[in-house]
C-alpha cells in the first residue's frame, strides 16, 4: 500500500498502510515464522518503507518491536545463531527468504534507522553463521531445510544447493548489494563477486519466475550492475534480458512450478519486466523503500 500510494499518486492509500501497520502490531508476539518472507524480518522492511514517507505514523516503533521479537527468538547452535521456522527447519537456514541473509538485511536496516547496536551486532552474528556453511567447491550456500536431510549440517556431502532468490547464491548476493550500503564488512564484496559469478554461470535457462527462476536471478545482476557501476555487468544484463524476452515470446511465460503450469506467479514476472522498462521502480525482492532508484 505504501508503494502504491506513491506510484499511483494516491496519498489516501497511505492511510490504509497505517491501518495495516496497526493490525500487524497486534500480531508480533504470535510470530513464529520470523523470516523475510512471512515474519518479523519482512515486516521490519515494510514498516521502514512506510516510515520513510510517513514518519508520524509510528511505523518505526512497530519495527522496533519486530526487531526485539527477533532478538528474543534467536536459536543458538554450535555453528552460531539464527532462527528456525516451524514446519520447515529445525536449524537456522542460509539465504534470503527464510535464512540469515534476510535476517541480517532487516536488522541492519533497523540498526541504521534507530542507532540500536543490538540489531547491528545480531546481524553480524547472523552473517558469521551463514559463512560457516559456504562451500568453495560449489561456490554457493546450501539449502538446509529439513525435507532434504537433517544430516546436512554435519555431512557436507549431503547438502543441496539452489540458485535462486529464495535459497542460494542469488539471494545471498542481493543481500550483499544492500548490506554494502549499511555496514563496513570486508567480506561483503568478495561474497557478492562469488554470487555473481555462480549466477552468471549456472543461474539461467530454467523458467521465468521471480522466486526461483530467470527473472528473479536477473535482479541480482541488475542490482549489482548499478551498485558497482559496472559497464560489463550492464552489458551482460542487456544480453540476458534480450534472451529472456525472446524466450517469453517464443514459449510463453514459464512459471516456477512443476511442468511450468501457469499460476498467478505471472505477477512476479510482470514486476521484473516493469523494472527492466523503468529502473527507478523499487525492487520487491529486497523490499526497497519507495523512491530508491538504481542509480
CSV table of C-alpha atoms in Angstrom, one decimal:
chain,number,residue,atom,x,y,z
A,1,UNK,CA,0.0,0.0,0.0
A,2,UNK,CA,2.9,2.3,0.7
A,3,UNK,CA,4.4,1.8,-2.7
A,4,UNK,CA,1.0,2.0,-4.4
A,5,UNK,CA,0.4,5.4,-2.8
A,6,UNK,CA,3.4,6.9,-4.5
A,7,UNK,CA,3.3,5.0,-7.8
A,8,UNK,CA,-0.4,5.8,-8.3
A,9,UNK,CA,-0.3,9.3,-6.7
A,10,UNK,CA,-3.0,8.2,-4.3
A,11,UNK,CA,-2.0,9.5,-0.8
A,12,UNK,CA,-5.1,8.1,0.7
A,13,UNK,CA,-3.6,4.6,0.3
A,14,UNK,CA,-1.1,5.6,3.0
A,15,UNK,CA,-3.9,5.7,5.5
A,16,UNK,CA,-4.6,2.1,4.5
A,17,UNK,CA,-1.0,1.3,5.1
A,18,UNK,CA,-1.1,2.8,8.5
A,19,UNK,CA,-4.2,0.7,9.4
A,20,UNK,CA,-2.4,-2.4,8.2
A,21,UNK,CA,0.7,-1.5,10.3
A,22,UNK,CA,-1.5,-1.2,13.4
A,23,UNK,CA,-3.1,-4.6,12.6
A,24,UNK,CA,0.4,-6.0,12.2
A,25,UNK,CA,1.5,-4.7,15.6
A,26,UNK,CA,-1.2,-6.8,17.3
A,27,UNK,CA,0.3,-10.0,15.8
A,28,UNK,CA,4.0,-9.5,16.5
A,29,UNK,CA,4.1,-11.6,19.7
A,30,UNK,CA,2.5,-14.6,17.9
A,31,UNK,CA,5.0,-14.6,15.1
A,32,UNK,CA,6.9,-17.9,15.0
A,33,UNK,CA,8.0,-17.6,11.3
A,34,UNK,CA,10.4,-14.7,11.9
A,35,UNK,CA,11.8,-14.6,8.4
A,36,UNK,CA,11.8,-12.1,5.5
A,37,UNK,CA,9.1,-13.9,3.5
A,38,UNK,CA,6.5,-14.2,6.2
A,39,UNK,CA,7.6,-12.9,9.6
A,40,UNK,CA,9.0,-10.1,11.6
A,41,UNK,CA,12.1,-9.6,9.4
A,42,UNK,CA,9.9,-8.8,6.4
A,43,UNK,CA,7.6,-6.7,8.5
A,44,UNK,CA,10.6,-4.5,9.5
A,45,UNK,CA,11.3,-3.7,5.9
A,46,UNK,CA,7.7,-2.9,5.1
A,47,UNK,CA,7.3,-0.8,8.2
A,48,UNK,CA,10.5,1.2,7.4
A,49,UNK,CA,9.1,1.8,3.9
A,50,UNK,CA,6.1,3.4,5.5
A,51,UNK,CA,8.2,5.3,8.0
A,52,UNK,CA,10.2,6.8,5.1
A,53,UNK,CA,7.2,8.5,3.6
A,54,UNK,CA,5.0,9.0,6.7
A,55,UNK,CA,7.3,9.2,9.8
A,56,UNK,CA,4.5,10.4,12.0
A,57,UNK,CA,2.6,7.1,11.6
A,58,UNK,CA,4.6,5.3,14.3
A,59,UNK,CA,5.8,2.6,11.9
A,60,UNK,CA,9.4,2.8,13.2
A,61,UNK,CA,8.3,2.0,16.7
A,62,UNK,CA,6.4,-1.1,15.5
A,63,UNK,CA,9.5,-2.1,13.5
A,64,UNK,CA,11.5,-1.8,16.8
A,65,UNK,CA,9.0,-4.2,18.4
A,66,UNK,CA,9.6,-6.6,15.5
A,67,UNK,CA,13.3,-6.3,16.0
A,68,UNK,CA,13.0,-7.0,19.7
A,69,UNK,CA,10.9,-10.0,18.8
A,70,UNK,CA,13.6,-11.3,16.5
A,71,UNK,CA,16.2,-10.9,19.3
A,72,UNK,CA,14.0,-12.9,21.7
A,73,UNK,CA,13.5,-15.7,19.2
A,74,UNK,CA,17.2,-16.4,18.4
A,75,UNK,CA,18.2,-20.1,18.1
A,76,UNK,CA,21.8,-20.7,19.3
A,77,UNK,CA,23.7,-23.6,17.8
A,78,UNK,CA,27.3,-24.9,17.7
A,79,UNK,CA,27.7,-23.0,14.4
A,80,UNK,CA,26.3,-19.7,15.6
A,81,UNK,CA,22.9,-18.0,15.7
A,82,UNK,CA,19.9,-17.9,13.6
A,83,UNK,CA,16.1,-18.5,13.6
A,84,UNK,CA,14.1,-21.7,12.9
A,85,UNK,CA,10.8,-21.8,11.2
A,86,UNK,CA,8.1,-24.3,12.4
A,87,UNK,CA,7.4,-26.9,9.8
A,88,UNK,CA,10.4,-26.0,7.5
A,89,UNK,CA,13.6,-26.4,9.6
A,90,UNK,CA,15.0,-27.5,12.9
A,91,UNK,CA,18.1,-25.5,12.3
A,92,UNK,CA,18.8,-21.9,11.1
A,93,UNK,CA,19.0,-21.5,7.3
A,94,UNK,CA,21.2,-19.7,4.9
A,95,UNK,CA,19.8,-17.5,2.1
A,96,UNK,CA,17.4,-14.6,1.8
A,97,UNK,CA,13.8,-15.7,2.0
A,98,UNK,CA,14.0,-17.8,5.2
A,99,UNK,CA,17.6,-17.6,6.1
A,100,UNK,CA,20.2,-15.4,7.7
A,101,UNK,CA,20.8,-13.1,4.7
A,102,UNK,CA,17.3,-11.9,5.1
A,103,UNK,CA,17.6,-11.5,8.9
A,104,UNK,CA,20.8,-9.6,8.6
A,105,UNK,CA,19.4,-7.3,5.9
A,106,UNK,CA,16.3,-6.4,8.1
A,107,UNK,CA,18.3,-6.0,11.3
A,108,UNK,CA,21.0,-3.8,9.6
A,109,UNK,CA,18.2,-1.6,8.2
A,110,UNK,CA,16.7,-1.3,11.6
A,111,UNK,CA,20.1,-0.6,13.2
A,112,UNK,CA,20.7,2.3,10.8
A,113,UNK,CA,17.2,3.7,11.4
A,114,UNK,CA,17.4,3.5,15.2
A,115,UNK,CA,21.1,3.6,16.1
A,116,UNK,CA,20.5,0.5,18.3
A,117,UNK,CA,23.7,-1.5,18.3
A,118,UNK,CA,21.9,-4.7,19.4
A,119,UNK,CA,20.4,-5.1,16.0
A,120,UNK,CA,23.8,-4.5,14.3
A,121,UNK,CA,25.6,-7.0,16.5
A,122,UNK,CA,22.9,-9.6,15.8
A,123,UNK,CA,23.1,-9.0,12.1
A,124,UNK,CA,26.9,-9.5,12.2
A,125,UNK,CA,26.4,-12.8,14.1
A,126,UNK,CA,23.8,-13.9,11.6
A,127,UNK,CA,26.3,-13.4,8.7
A,128,UNK,CA,29.0,-15.3,10.7
A,129,UNK,CA,26.7,-18.3,10.9
A,130,UNK,CA,26.0,-18.2,7.2
A,131,UNK,CA,29.7,-18.1,6.3
A,132,UNK,CA,30.3,-21.4,8.2
A,133,UNK,CA,28.2,-23.2,5.5
A,134,UNK,CA,29.6,-21.6,2.4
A,135,UNK,CA,31.1,-24.2,0.0
A,136,UNK,CA,34.1,-23.1,-2.0
A,137,UNK,CA,33.6,-26.2,-4.2
A,138,UNK,CA,30.0,-25.3,-5.1
A,139,UNK,CA,30.6,-21.5,-4.8
A,140,UNK,CA,27.2,-21.4,-3.1
A,141,UNK,CA,25.4,-21.6,0.2
A,142,UNK,CA,23.3,-24.7,0.9
A,143,UNK,CA,19.6,-25.1,1.4
A,144,UNK,CA,19.4,-26.6,4.9
A,145,UNK,CA,15.7,-27.2,5.1
A,146,UNK,CA,14.8,-30.5,6.8
A,147,UNK,CA,12.9,-32.1,3.9
A,148,UNK,CA,16.3,-32.7,2.2
A,149,UNK,CA,18.1,-34.3,5.1
A,150,UNK,CA,18.7,-33.5,8.7
A,151,UNK,CA,22.3,-34.6,8.4
A,152,UNK,CA,23.3,-31.7,6.1
A,153,UNK,CA,24.8,-29.6,8.9
A,154,UNK,CA,27.3,-32.3,9.8
A,155,UNK,CA,27.8,-34.0,6.4
A,156,UNK,CA,28.7,-31.6,3.6
A,157,UNK,CA,28.3,-34.4,1.1
A,158,UNK,CA,24.5,-34.5,1.6
A,159,UNK,CA,23.9,-30.8,1.1
A,160,UNK,CA,21.6,-29.4,-1.6
A,161,UNK,CA,22.4,-26.1,-3.4
A,162,UNK,CA,19.7,-24.0,-5.0
A,163,UNK,CA,20.5,-21.0,-7.1
A,164,UNK,CA,17.6,-18.6,-6.6
A,165,UNK,CA,16.3,-15.6,-4.8
A,166,UNK,CA,14.8,-17.8,-2.1
A,167,UNK,CA,17.7,-20.1,-1.4
A,168,UNK,CA,21.3,-20.0,-2.6
A,169,UNK,CA,23.8,-17.6,-4.1
A,170,UNK,CA,21.3,-15.3,-5.9
A,171,UNK,CA,19.5,-14.1,-2.7
A,172,UNK,CA,22.7,-14.0,-0.8
A,173,UNK,CA,24.2,-11.8,-3.4
A,174,UNK,CA,21.2,-9.5,-3.3
A,175,UNK,CA,21.6,-9.1,0.4
A,176,UNK,CA,25.2,-8.2,-0.1
A,177,UNK,CA,24.4,-5.5,-2.5
A,178,UNK,CA,22.2,-3.7,0.0
A,179,UNK,CA,24.3,-4.6,3.1
A,180,UNK,CA,27.3,-2.9,1.4
A,181,UNK,CA,25.5,0.4,1.9
A,182,UNK,CA,24.7,-0.3,5.6
A,183,UNK,CA,27.9,-1.8,7.1
A,184,UNK,CA,31.6,-1.9,6.8
A,185,UNK,CA,32.4,-5.6,6.3
A,186,UNK,CA,35.3,-6.6,4.1
A,187,UNK,CA,33.7,-10.0,3.2
A,188,UNK,CA,30.7,-8.5,1.5
A,189,UNK,CA,32.4,-7.6,-1.7
A,190,UNK,CA,34.0,-11.0,-2.1
A,191,UNK,CA,30.7,-12.7,-1.4
A,192,UNK,CA,28.9,-10.6,-3.9
A,193,UNK,CA,31.5,-11.4,-6.6
A,194,UNK,CA,31.1,-15.1,-5.9
A,195,UNK,CA,27.3,-14.9,-6.1
A,196,UNK,CA,27.5,-13.0,-9.4
A,197,UNK,CA,30.0,-15.5,-10.9
A,198,UNK,CA,27.9,-18.5,-9.9
A,199,UNK,CA,24.6,-16.9,-11.1
A,200,UNK,CA,26.0,-15.9,-14.4
A,201,UNK,CA,27.5,-19.4,-15.0
A,202,UNK,CA,24.6,-21.5,-13.8
A,203,UNK,CA,21.6,-19.3,-13.0
A,204,UNK,CA,19.7,-19.1,-16.3
A,205,UNK,CA,17.7,-21.4,-18.6
A,206,UNK,CA,15.1,-23.0,-16.3
A,207,UNK,CA,11.9,-20.9,-16.0
A,208,UNK,CA,10.9,-17.2,-15.9
A,209,UNK,CA,9.7,-17.0,-12.3
A,210,UNK,CA,10.7,-14.3,-9.8
A,211,UNK,CA,11.3,-16.5,-6.7
A,212,UNK,CA,13.4,-19.3,-8.3
A,213,UNK,CA,13.7,-18.6,-12.0
A,214,UNK,CA,15.5,-16.5,-14.6
A,215,UNK,CA,13.8,-13.1,-14.0
A,216,UNK,CA,14.4,-13.3,-10.3
A,217,UNK,CA,18.0,-14.2,-10.9
A,218,UNK,CA,18.4,-11.4,-13.3
A,219,UNK,CA,17.6,-9.0,-10.5
A,220,UNK,CA,20.9,-9.8,-8.8
A,221,UNK,CA,22.7,-8.8,-12.0
A,222,UNK,CA,20.6,-5.6,-12.2
A,223,UNK,CA,21.2,-4.6,-8.6
A,224,UNK,CA,24.9,-5.3,-8.7
A,225,UNK,CA,25.4,-3.6,-12.1
A,226,UNK,CA,24.1,-0.3,-10.7
A,227,UNK,CA,25.7,-0.7,-7.2
A,228,UNK,CA,29.1,-1.3,-8.7
A,229,UNK,CA,28.6,1.0,-11.8
A,230,UNK,CA,29.8,-1.9,-13.9
A,231,UNK,CA,29.7,-1.5,-17.6
A,232,UNK,CA,30.4,-5.2,-18.1
A,233,UNK,CA,27.5,-6.3,-15.8
A,234,UNK,CA,25.2,-3.8,-17.6
A,235,UNK,CA,26.2,-5.3,-20.9
A,236,UNK,CA,25.5,-8.9,-19.6
A,237,UNK,CA,22.3,-7.6,-18.2
A,238,UNK,CA,21.2,-6.5,-21.7
A,239,UNK,CA,22.2,-9.8,-23.3
A,240,UNK,CA,20.3,-11.9,-20.7
A,241,UNK,CA,17.3,-9.6,-20.8
A,242,UNK,CA,17.1,-9.9,-24.6
A,243,UNK,CA,17.4,-13.7,-24.4
A,244,UNK,CA,14.6,-13.9,-21.8
A,245,UNK,CA,12.3,-11.7,-23.8
A,246,UNK,CA,12.8,-13.9,-26.8
A,247,UNK,CA,12.1,-17.0,-24.7
A,248,UNK,CA,8.9,-15.5,-23.4
A,249,UNK,CA,7.7,-14.5,-26.8
A,250,UNK,CA,8.6,-18.0,-28.2
A,251,UNK,CA,7.4,-20.3,-25.4
A,252,UNK,CA,5.2,-18.1,-23.3
A,253,UNK,CA,5.8,-17.5,-19.6
A,254,UNK,CA,7.2,-20.5,-17.8
A,255,UNK,CA,6.2,-20.5,-14.2
A,256,UNK,CA,8.4,-22.0,-11.5
A,257,UNK,CA,6.1,-24.9,-10.6
A,258,UNK,CA,6.1,-28.5,-11.8
A,259,UNK,CA,5.6,-28.7,-15.6
A,260,UNK,CA,5.7,-24.9,-15.7
A,261,UNK,CA,1.9,-24.8,-15.1
A,262,UNK,CA,0.7,-21.2,-15.4
A,263,UNK,CA,0.0,-19.6,-12.0
A,264,UNK,CA,-0.7,-16.2,-10.5
A,265,UNK,CA,3.1,-16.0,-10.2
A,266,UNK,CA,2.9,-14.2,-13.5
A,267,UNK,CA,2.6,-11.1,-11.4
A,268,UNK,CA,6.2,-11.5,-10.2
A,269,UNK,CA,7.4,-11.8,-13.8
A,270,UNK,CA,5.5,-8.6,-14.7
A,271,UNK,CA,7.1,-6.8,-11.8
A,272,UNK,CA,10.6,-7.6,-13.1
A,273,UNK,CA,9.7,-6.7,-16.7
A,274,UNK,CA,8.5,-3.4,-15.4
A,275,UNK,CA,11.8,-3.0,-13.6
A,276,UNK,CA,13.6,-3.5,-16.9
A,277,UNK,CA,11.4,-0.9,-18.6
A,278,UNK,CA,11.6,1.6,-15.7
A,279,UNK,CA,14.6,1.0,-13.5
A,280,UNK,CA,13.5,3.5,-10.8
A,281,UNK,CA,10.7,1.2,-9.8
A,282,UNK,CA,11.9,-0.2,-6.5
A,283,UNK,CA,12.8,-3.8,-6.2
A,284,UNK,CA,10.3,-6.0,-4.4
A,285,UNK,CA,12.9,-8.8,-3.9
A,286,UNK,CA,15.0,-6.8,-1.5
A,287,UNK,CA,11.9,-4.9,-0.2
A,288,UNK,CA,13.3,-1.5,-1.2
A,289,UNK,CA,11.6,1.6,0.2
A,290,UNK,CA,9.7,3.9,-2.1
A,291,UNK,CA,11.8,6.1,-4.4
A,292,UNK,CA,15.1,4.2,-4.1
A,293,UNK,CA,16.5,4.4,-7.6
A,294,UNK,CA,19.1,2.0,-9.1
A,295,UNK,CA,21.5,4.9,-9.8
